[in-house]
Coordinates of N, CA and C in Angstrom, one line a residue:
M1 N 6.0 -18.9 45.0 CA 5.5 -19.6 44.1 C 4.8 -19.2 43.0
G2 N 4.8 -19.0 41.5 CA 3.8 -18.6 40.8 C 2.6 -19.3 40.9
D3 N 1.8 -18.7 40.0 CA 0.4 -19.1 39.8 C 0.0 -20.7 38.7
L4 N 1.2 -20.6 38.0 CA 1.3 -22.1 37.2 C 1.4 -22.9 38.5
T5 N 2.3 -23.2 39.0 CA 2.7 -23.9 40.1 C 1.6 -24.1 41.0
M6 N 1.1 -23.4 41.4 CA -0.5 -23.5 42.5 C -1.2 -24.1 41.5
D7 N -1.4 -23.6 40.2 CA -2.2 -24.5 39.3 C -2.0 -25.9 39.0
F8 N -0.8 -26.4 38.9 CA -0.5 -27.8 38.6 C -0.3 -28.1 39.7
L9 N -0.6 -27.9 41.2 CA -0.7 -28.3 42.7 C -1.8 -28.5 42.7
R10 N -2.8 -28.0 42.4 CA -4.6 -28.2 42.6 C -4.9 -28.7 41.9
L11 N -4.5 -29.2 40.2 CA -4.9 -30.0 39.5 C -4.3 -31.4 40.1
M12 N -3.2 -31.6 40.7 CA -2.6 -32.7 41.4 C -3.2 -33.5 42.2
L13 N -3.8 -32.7 43.4 CA -4.7 -32.4 44.4 C -5.9 -33.2 44.1
M14 N -6.7 -32.9 43.1 CA -7.8 -33.2 42.3 C -7.7 -34.4 41.7
A15 N -6.7 -34.6 40.8 CA -6.4 -36.1 40.6 C -6.3 -37.0 41.6
A16 N -5.4 -37.0 42.7 CA -5.4 -37.7 43.7 C -6.5 -37.8 44.7
M17 N -7.5 -37.1 44.6 CA -9.0 -37.4 45.5 C -9.7 -38.2 44.3
L18 N -9.8 -38.0 42.6 CA -10.3 -38.7 42.1 C -10.0 -40.1 41.9
L19 N -8.8 -40.1 42.2 CA -8.0 -41.7 42.3 C -8.8 -42.2 43.2
T20 N -8.7 -41.5 44.9 CA -8.4 -42.4 46.3 C -10.3 -42.4 45.9
S21 N -11.0 -41.7 45.5 CA -12.8 -41.8 45.3 C -13.0 -43.2 44.4
L22 N -12.7 -43.6 42.9 CA -12.4 -44.6 42.4 C -11.9 -45.8 43.5
Q23 N -10.8 -45.5 43.9 CA -10.0 -46.8 44.2 C -11.4 -47.4 45.5
G24 N -11.7 -46.4 46.2 CA -13.0 -46.7 47.2 C -14.0 -47.3 46.9
Q25 N -14.5 -47.0 45.6 CA -15.9 -47.5 44.8 C -15.6 -48.7 44.1
A26 N -14.2 -48.8 43.6 CA -13.9 -50.1 43.5 C -13.9 -51.4 44.5
A27 N -13.3 -50.8 45.6 CA -13.5 -51.8 46.8 C -14.5 -52.2 47.5
D28 N -15.6 -51.1 47.0 CA -16.7 -51.3 47.6 C -17.7 -52.1 46.9
A29 N -17.5 -52.1 45.5 CA -18.2 -53.1 44.2 C -17.4 -54.8 44.7
A30 N -16.3 -54.4 44.8 CA -15.4 -56.0 45.1 C -15.8 -56.6 46.2
T31 N -16.0 -55.8 47.8 CA -16.8 -56.7 48.7 C -18.1 -56.9 48.4
N32 N -18.9 -56.4 47.6 CA -20.3 -56.6 47.5 C -20.4 -57.5 46.4
A33 N -19.8 -57.9 45.4 CA -19.9 -58.8 44.6 C -19.8 -60.2 45.0
P34 N -20.6 -60.7 44.4 CA -20.4 -62.6 44.4 C -18.9 -62.7 44.0
A35 N -18.4 -63.8 45.1 CA -17.1 -64.3 44.2 C -17.3 -65.1 43.1
A36 N -16.3 -64.7 42.2 CA -16.1 -65.6 41.2 C -15.2 -66.7 41.3
L37 N -15.2 -67.7 40.4 CA -14.6 -68.5 40.3 C -13.2 -67.8 39.7
P38 N -11.7 -68.5 40.1 CA -10.6 -68.3 39.6 C -10.7 -68.4 38.0
G39 N -10.1 -67.5 37.0 CA -9.8 -67.7 35.8 C -11.3 -67.9 35.2
T40 N -12.7 -67.4 35.6 CA -13.4 -67.6 35.0 C -14.6 -65.9 34.8
H41 N -14.9 -65.9 33.7 CA -15.7 -64.3 33.8 C -16.9 -64.4 32.9
E42 N -17.9 -64.1 33.3 CA -18.9 -64.0 32.8 C -19.6 -62.7 32.7
V43 N -20.1 -63.1 31.3 CA -20.7 -61.7 30.5 C -22.1 -61.6 30.3
E44 N -23.2 -61.0 30.7 CA -24.5 -60.9 30.7 C -25.1 -59.7 29.8
F45 N -25.9 -60.2 29.1 CA -26.3 -59.5 28.1 C -27.1 -58.5 28.8
L46 N -27.2 -57.0 28.3 CA -28.1 -56.2 29.1 C -29.3 -55.9 28.7
R47 N -29.6 -57.0 27.3 CA -31.2 -56.6 27.2 C -31.2 -57.9 26.2
S48 N -32.7 -58.9 26.3 CA -33.2 -59.9 25.3 C -32.6 -59.4 24.0
P49 N -32.0 -60.1 23.4 CA -31.8 -60.0 21.9 C -33.0 -60.0 21.2
D50 N -34.2 -60.2 21.8 CA -35.6 -60.0 20.8 C -36.0 -58.8 21.3
K51 N -35.6 -58.0 22.3 CA -36.3 -56.6 22.7 C -37.0 -55.9 21.5
A52 N -36.1 -55.6 20.7 CA -36.4 -55.2 19.3 C -37.4 -55.5 18.9
C53 N -37.7 -57.0 18.3 CA -38.9 -57.2 18.1 C -40.1 -57.5 19.0
T54 N -40.0 -57.6 20.6 CA -41.5 -57.5 21.3 C -41.6 -56.1 21.7
D55 N -40.8 -55.0 21.2 CA -40.8 -53.9 21.5 C -42.5 -53.4 20.8
C56 N -42.7 -53.9 19.5 CA -43.6 -53.9 18.4 C -44.5 -55.3 18.4
H57 N -43.9 -56.3 18.5 CA -44.9 -57.4 18.7 C -45.3 -57.7 20.1
K58 N -46.0 -56.7 20.9 CA -46.4 -56.9 22.1 C -47.2 -58.5 22.4
E59 N -47.5 -58.8 21.4 CA -48.2 -60.7 21.9 C -47.6 -61.6 22.4
Q60 N -46.4 -61.0 21.8 CA -44.9 -62.2 21.9 C -44.0 -61.5 23.2
S61 N -44.6 -60.1 23.6 CA -43.6 -59.5 25.2 C -42.8 -60.5 26.0
E62 N -44.2 -61.9 25.9 CA -43.3 -62.8 26.9 C -42.3 -63.4 26.5
G63 N -42.4 -63.5 25.3 CA -41.3 -64.5 24.6 C -41.7 -65.9 24.3
M64 N -41.0 -66.5 23.9 CA -41.7 -67.5 22.9 C -41.8 -68.8 24.4
H65 N -42.9 -69.7 24.2 CA -43.0 -70.3 25.6 C -42.9 -71.7 24.8
G66 N -43.2 -73.0 25.5 CA -43.1 -74.1 24.9 C -41.6 -74.5 24.7
K67 N -41.2 -75.7 23.6 CA -39.9 -76.0 23.9 C -39.1 -75.0 23.0
H68 N -39.8 -74.2 22.2 CA -39.0 -73.2 21.3 C -38.4 -72.2 22.2
G69 N -39.3 -71.8 23.7 CA -38.7 -70.9 24.2 C -37.8 -71.1 25.2
Q70 N -37.5 -72.4 25.0 CA -35.9 -73.3 25.9 C -35.1 -74.2 24.8
A71 N -35.1 -74.1 23.8 CA -34.5 -74.8 23.1 C -33.3 -74.1 22.7
T72 N -32.1 -74.8 21.9 CA -31.1 -74.1 22.0 C -30.9 -74.9 19.9
N73 N -30.3 -73.2 19.4 CA -30.3 -73.8 18.1 C -28.9 -74.4 17.6
P74 N -28.7 -75.8 17.2 CA -28.1 -76.4 17.0 C -26.7 -76.3 16.1
N75 N -27.1 -75.4 15.5 CA -26.4 -74.5 14.5 C -25.1 -73.7 15.3
N76 N -25.5 -73.3 16.0 CA -24.6 -72.1 16.8 C -24.2 -72.3 18.8
L77 N -25.5 -73.5 19.1 CA -25.7 -73.7 20.5 C -25.8 -72.7 21.5
A78 N -26.3 -71.3 20.9 CA -27.1 -70.2 21.2 C -28.5 -70.4 21.5
P79 N -29.0 -69.7 22.3 CA -30.5 -70.2 22.5 C -31.2 -69.3 21.7
V80 N -32.3 -69.7 21.1 CA -33.4 -69.2 20.2 C -33.6 -67.7 19.8
T81 N -33.9 -67.5 19.4 CA -34.0 -66.1 19.0 C -35.6 -65.6 18.3
C82 N -35.8 -64.9 18.1 CA -36.5 -64.3 16.9 C -36.0 -64.6 15.7
T83 N -35.3 -64.1 15.6 CA -34.1 -63.6 14.3 C -33.7 -65.0 13.8
N84 N -33.5 -66.2 14.7 CA -33.1 -67.3 14.2 C -34.1 -68.4 13.2
C85 N -35.6 -67.4 13.4 CA -36.7 -68.6 12.4 C -37.5 -67.3 12.4
H86 N -37.2 -65.8 12.2 CA -38.0 -65.4 11.1 C -36.7 -64.3 10.2
G87 N -35.2 -64.1 10.5 CA -34.5 -63.6 9.9 C -33.9 -62.2 10.6
L88 N -33.4 -61.5 10.1 CA -33.2 -60.3 10.1 C -34.2 -59.2 8.9
P89 N -34.7 -58.2 9.8 CA -35.4 -57.6 9.5 C -34.4 -56.3 9.2
S90 N -35.4 -55.5 7.9 CA -34.7 -54.3 7.0 C -34.6 -53.1 7.8
P91 N -33.9 -51.7 7.7 CA -34.8 -50.7 8.1 C -36.2 -50.4 7.9
Q92 N -36.7 -51.1 6.8 CA -37.9 -50.4 6.3 C -39.3 -51.4 6.9
H93 N -38.7 -52.3 8.1 CA -39.6 -53.8 8.5 C -40.8 -53.1 9.3
R94 N -40.3 -51.6 10.1 CA -41.7 -50.9 10.7 C -42.5 -50.5 10.1
E95 N -42.1 -49.9 8.5 CA -43.3 -49.4 7.7 C -43.7 -50.6 7.0
G96 N -44.1 -52.1 7.5 CA -44.5 -52.8 6.6 C -44.1 -53.7 5.7
V97 N -42.7 -53.8 5.6 CA -42.4 -54.2 4.5 C -42.0 -55.6 4.9
K98 N -42.6 -56.7 3.8 CA -42.6 -58.2 4.5 C -41.4 -58.5 4.4
D99 N -40.3 -58.5 5.1 CA -39.3 -59.2 4.5 C -38.8 -59.8 5.5
V100 N -39.5 -60.3 6.4 CA -39.0 -61.8 7.4 C -40.0 -62.8 7.5
M101 N -39.6 -63.7 7.5 CA -40.4 -65.0 7.1 C -41.6 -64.9 8.1
R102 N -42.6 -65.4 7.4 CA -43.9 -65.3 7.4 C -44.3 -66.8 7.6
F103 N -44.7 -67.5 8.9 CA -45.3 -68.9 8.9 C -46.6 -68.4 8.4
S104 N -47.2 -69.6 7.7 CA -48.7 -69.7 7.8 C -49.5 -71.6 7.9
D105 N -50.6 -71.3 8.1 CA -51.5 -72.5 8.4 C -51.7 -72.8 6.9
S106 N -51.2 -73.2 6.0 CA -51.7 -73.8 4.8 C -52.4 -74.6 4.5
F107 N -53.2 -75.2 5.6 CA -54.7 -75.6 5.8 C -56.0 -74.6 5.4
N108 N -56.1 -73.5 6.3 CA -56.8 -72.1 6.2 C -56.1 -71.2 5.6
E109 N -55.2 -71.2 5.3 CA -55.0 -69.3 4.7 C -54.2 -70.1 3.4
K110 N -55.0 -69.3 2.2 CA -54.7 -69.1 0.9 C -53.0 -68.5 0.8
Q111 N -52.2 -69.3 0.0 CA -51.1 -68.8 -0.4 C -50.7 -68.0 -1.9
G112 N -50.6 -67.3 -0.9 CA -50.7 -65.9 -1.9 C -49.4 -65.6 -2.0
D113 N -49.6 -64.2 -2.9 CA -48.2 -63.6 -3.2 C -47.3 -63.1 -1.9
D114 N -48.1 -62.6 -1.0 CA -47.8 -62.0 -0.1 C -46.8 -63.0 1.0
G115 N -47.5 -64.4 0.8 CA -46.4 -65.2 1.4 C -45.6 -65.9 1.2
Y116 N -44.9 -67.0 2.1 CA -43.6 -67.2 1.6 C -43.5 -69.0 1.1
P117 N -43.1 -69.3 0.1 CA -43.7 -70.9 -0.3 C -43.1 -71.9 1.3
I118 N -44.4 -72.8 1.0 CA -44.0 -73.8 1.7 C -42.5 -74.5 1.9
A119 N -41.8 -74.5 0.8 CA -40.5 -75.0 1.2 C -39.8 -74.3 1.4
E120 N -40.1 -73.0 1.5 CA -39.0 -72.3 2.6 C -39.5 -71.9 4.0
Q121 N -40.8 -72.0 3.8 CA -40.8 -72.1 5.5 C -40.6 -73.2 6.3
N122 N -41.1 -74.1 5.5 CA -40.2 -75.3 6.2 C -38.7 -75.9 6.2
G123 N -38.1 -75.1 5.3 CA -36.5 -75.2 5.3 C -35.7 -74.4 6.5
V124 N -36.5 -73.5 7.0 CA -36.0 -72.5 8.1 C -36.4 -73.6 9.5
C125 N -37.5 -74.7 9.4 CA -37.7 -75.9 10.5 C -37.1 -76.8 10.7
M126 N -36.1 -77.1 9.4 CA -35.5 -77.7 9.2 C -34.0 -77.9 9.1
S127 N -33.7 -76.6 9.3 CA -32.7 -75.8 9.8 C -32.2 -76.7 11.1
C128 N -33.0 -77.0 12.2 CA -32.6 -77.4 13.3 C -33.5 -78.7 13.4
H129 N -34.9 -79.2 13.3 CA -35.2 -80.4 13.2 C -34.9 -81.3 11.8
E130 N -34.5 -82.3 12.1 CA -33.6 -82.9 11.1 C -35.1 -84.0 10.6
P131 N -34.7 -84.3 9.5 CA -35.9 -84.8 8.7 C -35.7 -86.5 9.3
K132 N -34.7 -87.3 9.7 CA -34.8 -88.5 10.0 C -35.2 -88.6 11.5
P133 N -35.0 -88.0 12.5 CA -35.9 -88.3 13.5 C -37.5 -87.4 13.5
L134 N -37.7 -87.1 12.4 CA -38.9 -86.2 12.6 C -39.7 -88.0 11.4
R135 N -39.0 -88.4 10.7 CA -39.7 -89.6 10.2 C -40.3 -90.7 11.4
E136 N -39.2 -91.0 11.8 CA -39.3 -92.0 12.8 C -40.1 -91.5 14.2
A137 N -40.3 -90.4 14.7 CA -41.4 -89.7 15.3 C -43.0 -90.1 14.7
L138 N -43.0 -89.6 13.4 CA -44.0 -90.3 13.0 C -44.0 -90.3 11.3
W139 N -44.8 -91.0 10.8 CA -44.4 -91.3 9.2 C -45.0 -90.1 8.6
A140 N -45.9 -89.6 9.0 CA -46.7 -88.3 8.1 C -46.0 -87.0 8.1
H141 N -45.0 -86.9 9.0 CA -44.0 -85.9 8.5 C -43.5 -86.3 7.2
D142 N -43.2 -87.0 6.9 CA -42.5 -87.2 5.6 C -43.2 -87.2 4.5
V143 N -44.8 -87.7 4.4 CA -45.6 -87.3 3.4 C -46.2 -86.2 3.3
H144 N -46.3 -85.2 4.1 CA -46.7 -83.8 4.1 C -45.9 -82.6 4.0
A145 N -44.5 -83.0 4.3 CA -43.6 -82.1 4.3 C -43.5 -81.7 3.4
T146 N -43.5 -81.6 2.1 CA -44.0 -80.9 0.6 C -45.0 -80.4 0.3
K147 N -46.3 -80.8 1.0 CA -47.4 -80.2 0.8 C -48.0 -79.3 1.7
L148 N -47.7 -79.1 2.9 CA -48.0 -78.5 3.7 C -47.0 -78.1 4.4
S149 N -47.3 -76.8 5.3 CA -46.3 -75.8 6.3 C -46.2 -76.7 7.6
C150 N -44.9 -76.8 8.3 CA -45.5 -77.5 9.5 C -46.4 -76.7 10.7
T151 N -46.4 -75.6 10.2 CA -46.8 -74.5 10.9 C -48.8 -74.5 10.8
S152 N -48.9 -75.7 9.8 CA -50.4 -75.9 9.6 C -50.7 -76.9 10.7
C153 N -50.0 -78.1 11.3 CA -50.4 -78.8 12.3 C -49.4 -78.3 13.9
H154 N -48.6 -77.8 13.8 CA -47.8 -76.9 15.0 C -47.8 -75.6 15.4
A155 N -47.7 -75.1 16.4 CA -47.8 -73.9 16.8 C -46.5 -73.5 17.5
L156 N -46.1 -72.5 16.9 CA -44.3 -71.8 17.2 C -44.3 -71.5 18.6
H157 N -45.1 -70.4 19.1 CA -44.5 -70.0 20.6 C -45.7 -70.3 21.6
P158 N -46.2 -71.7 21.3 CA -47.5 -71.9 22.3 C -46.9 -72.5 23.9
A159 N -47.5 -72.2 24.9 CA -47.3 -72.7 26.4 C -47.5 -74.0 26.3
K160 N -48.5 -74.5 25.1 CA -48.0 -76.1 25.1 C -48.7 -76.8 23.5
E161 N -47.9 -76.9 22.9 CA -47.6 -77.7 21.8 C -49.2 -78.6 21.6
P162 N -50.0 -78.6 20.6 CA -50.8 -79.1 20.7 C -50.6 -80.3 19.9
M163 N -49.6 -80.8 19.2 CA -49.3 -82.2 18.8 C -48.3 -82.8 19.5
V164 N -47.7 -82.4 20.8 CA -46.8 -83.0 21.5 C -47.8 -83.7 22.4
G165 N -47.6 -85.3 22.1 CA -48.5 -86.0 23.5 C -49.9 -86.7 23.1
I166 N -49.9 -86.1 21.9 CA -51.0 -86.7 21.5 C -51.8 -87.9 21.2
A167 N -52.7 -88.5 21.6 CA -53.0 -89.7 21.9 C -53.0 -90.1 20.3
E168 N -53.4 -91.6 20.0 CA -53.3 -92.2 18.8 C -54.5 -92.0 18.0
K169 N -55.6 -92.0 19.3 CA -57.4 -91.7 18.3 C -57.2 -90.2 18.3
S170 N -56.5 -89.3 19.0 CA -56.6 -88.1 18.4 C -55.8 -87.8 17.2
R171 N -54.8 -88.5 16.9 CA -54.2 -88.4 15.3 C -54.7 -88.9 14.0
I172 N -55.5 -90.0 14.7 CA -57.0 -90.4 13.9 C -57.7 -89.4 13.3
K173 N -58.0 -88.6 14.2 CA -58.9 -88.2 14.0 C -58.8 -86.9 12.8
I174 N -57.4 -86.4 13.5 CA -56.9 -85.1 12.4 C -56.9 -85.4 11.1
C175 N -56.5 -87.1 10.7 CA -56.1 -87.4 9.3 C -57.3 -87.2 9.2
V176 N -58.5 -87.8 9.8 CA -59.9 -88.3 8.8 C -60.7 -87.2 8.7
D177 N -60.3 -85.8 9.8 CA -61.5 -84.7 9.6 C -60.6 -83.9 8.5
C178 N -58.9 -83.8 8.0 CA -58.0 -83.0 7.1 C -59.0 -83.8 5.6
H179 N -58.7 -85.5 5.9 CA -58.7 -85.6 4.4 C -60.8 -85.8 4.1
S180 N -61.4 -85.9 5.0 CA -62.6 -86.0 4.8 C -63.1 -84.3 4.0
K181 N -62.6 -83.3 4.6 CA -62.8 -81.6 4.1 C -62.1 -81.8 2.4
Q182 N -60.8 -82.7 2.4 CA -60.3 -82.4 1.3 C -61.6 -83.5 0.0
H183 N -62.2 -84.6 0.5 CA -62.7 -85.4 -0.3 C -64.2 -84.8 -0.3
Q184 N -64.4 -83.8 0.6 CA -65.7 -83.0 0.1 C -65.5 -81.7 -0.7
A185 N -64.4 -81.4 -0.7 CA -64.1 -80.1 -2.0 C -64.1 -81.1 -2.9
K186 N -63.4 -82.2 -3.2 CA -63.0 -82.4 -4.6 C -64.5 -83.0 -4.7
A187 N -65.3 -83.6 -4.0 CA -66.7 -84.0 -5.0 C -67.5 -82.6 -5.0
A188 N -67.5 -81.6 -4.5 CA -68.5 -80.7 -5.1 C -67.4 -80.2 -6.3
G189 N -66.3 -79.6 -6.2 CA -65.4 -79.5 -7.3 C -65.9 -80.8 -9.0
L190 N -66.3 -81.8 -8.7 CA -66.6 -82.6 -9.7 C -68.2 -82.5 -10.1
Q191 N -68.8 -82.1 -8.7 CA -70.5 -81.7 -9.2 C -70.6 -80.7 -10.1
V192 N -70.2 -79.4 -9.5 CA -69.9 -78.3 -10.4 C -69.5 -78.4 -11.6
N193 N -68.4 -79.1 -11.9 CA -67.7 -79.2 -13.1 C -68.9 -80.5 -13.9
A194 N -69.5 -81.3 -13.2 CA -70.4 -82.1 -14.0 C -71.7 -81.5 -14.5
G195 N -71.8 -80.4 -13.7 CA -73.3 -79.6 -14.2 C -73.0 -78.7 -15.5
K196 N -71.8 -78.2 -15.6 CA -71.2 -77.6 -17.2 C -71.5 -78.5 -18.4
E197 N -72.2 -78.0 -19.6 CA -72.2 -78.4 -20.3 C -71.0 -78.3 -21.4
A198 N -70.5 -79.9 -21.7 CA -69.4 -79.9 -22.7 C -69.7 -78.9 -24.0
P199 N -68.7 -78.7 -24.8 CA -69.0 -77.5 -25.6 C -68.9 -78.4 -27.2

């Protein structure tokens, strides 16, 4: 036999050994794998869809807590992820470009050029939270929805949402506290204006 025939036989022997090895590995995997129901196939993601976000935003590395952490997006029936609410960041996001939704506390934070308008912020919330059930839960949702961001009262990622299960007395106190501050600010503005002389 020639050299070509010997090379061919060596190649065939190596292929047979590789095939036998792969069959053995497949058999081991089949015996160690959990039994699957016939006709079903489950796919698991290798990493969290939020991993790219939590790599930088370490304060959120444990993911969302509370209701949003276990919520299902009613629009696609998938778990809620960072990008569902904040949007997809651009490649320049890591350089500080403000290209994702940033929610603000419109009570305590001045609405400036770097923030999103209250209507846009609340629009994200309303993409899952329907207005009718919100109105039924508390009338104040309807009254404040155009003037305050939802995050002025509600926290997005907390272990305990401060507004859920709040007692009626506490609700009234929130109204009184906020509106007292408004009245004080208005009265202070009137006093300043009254002190100015008319031209």
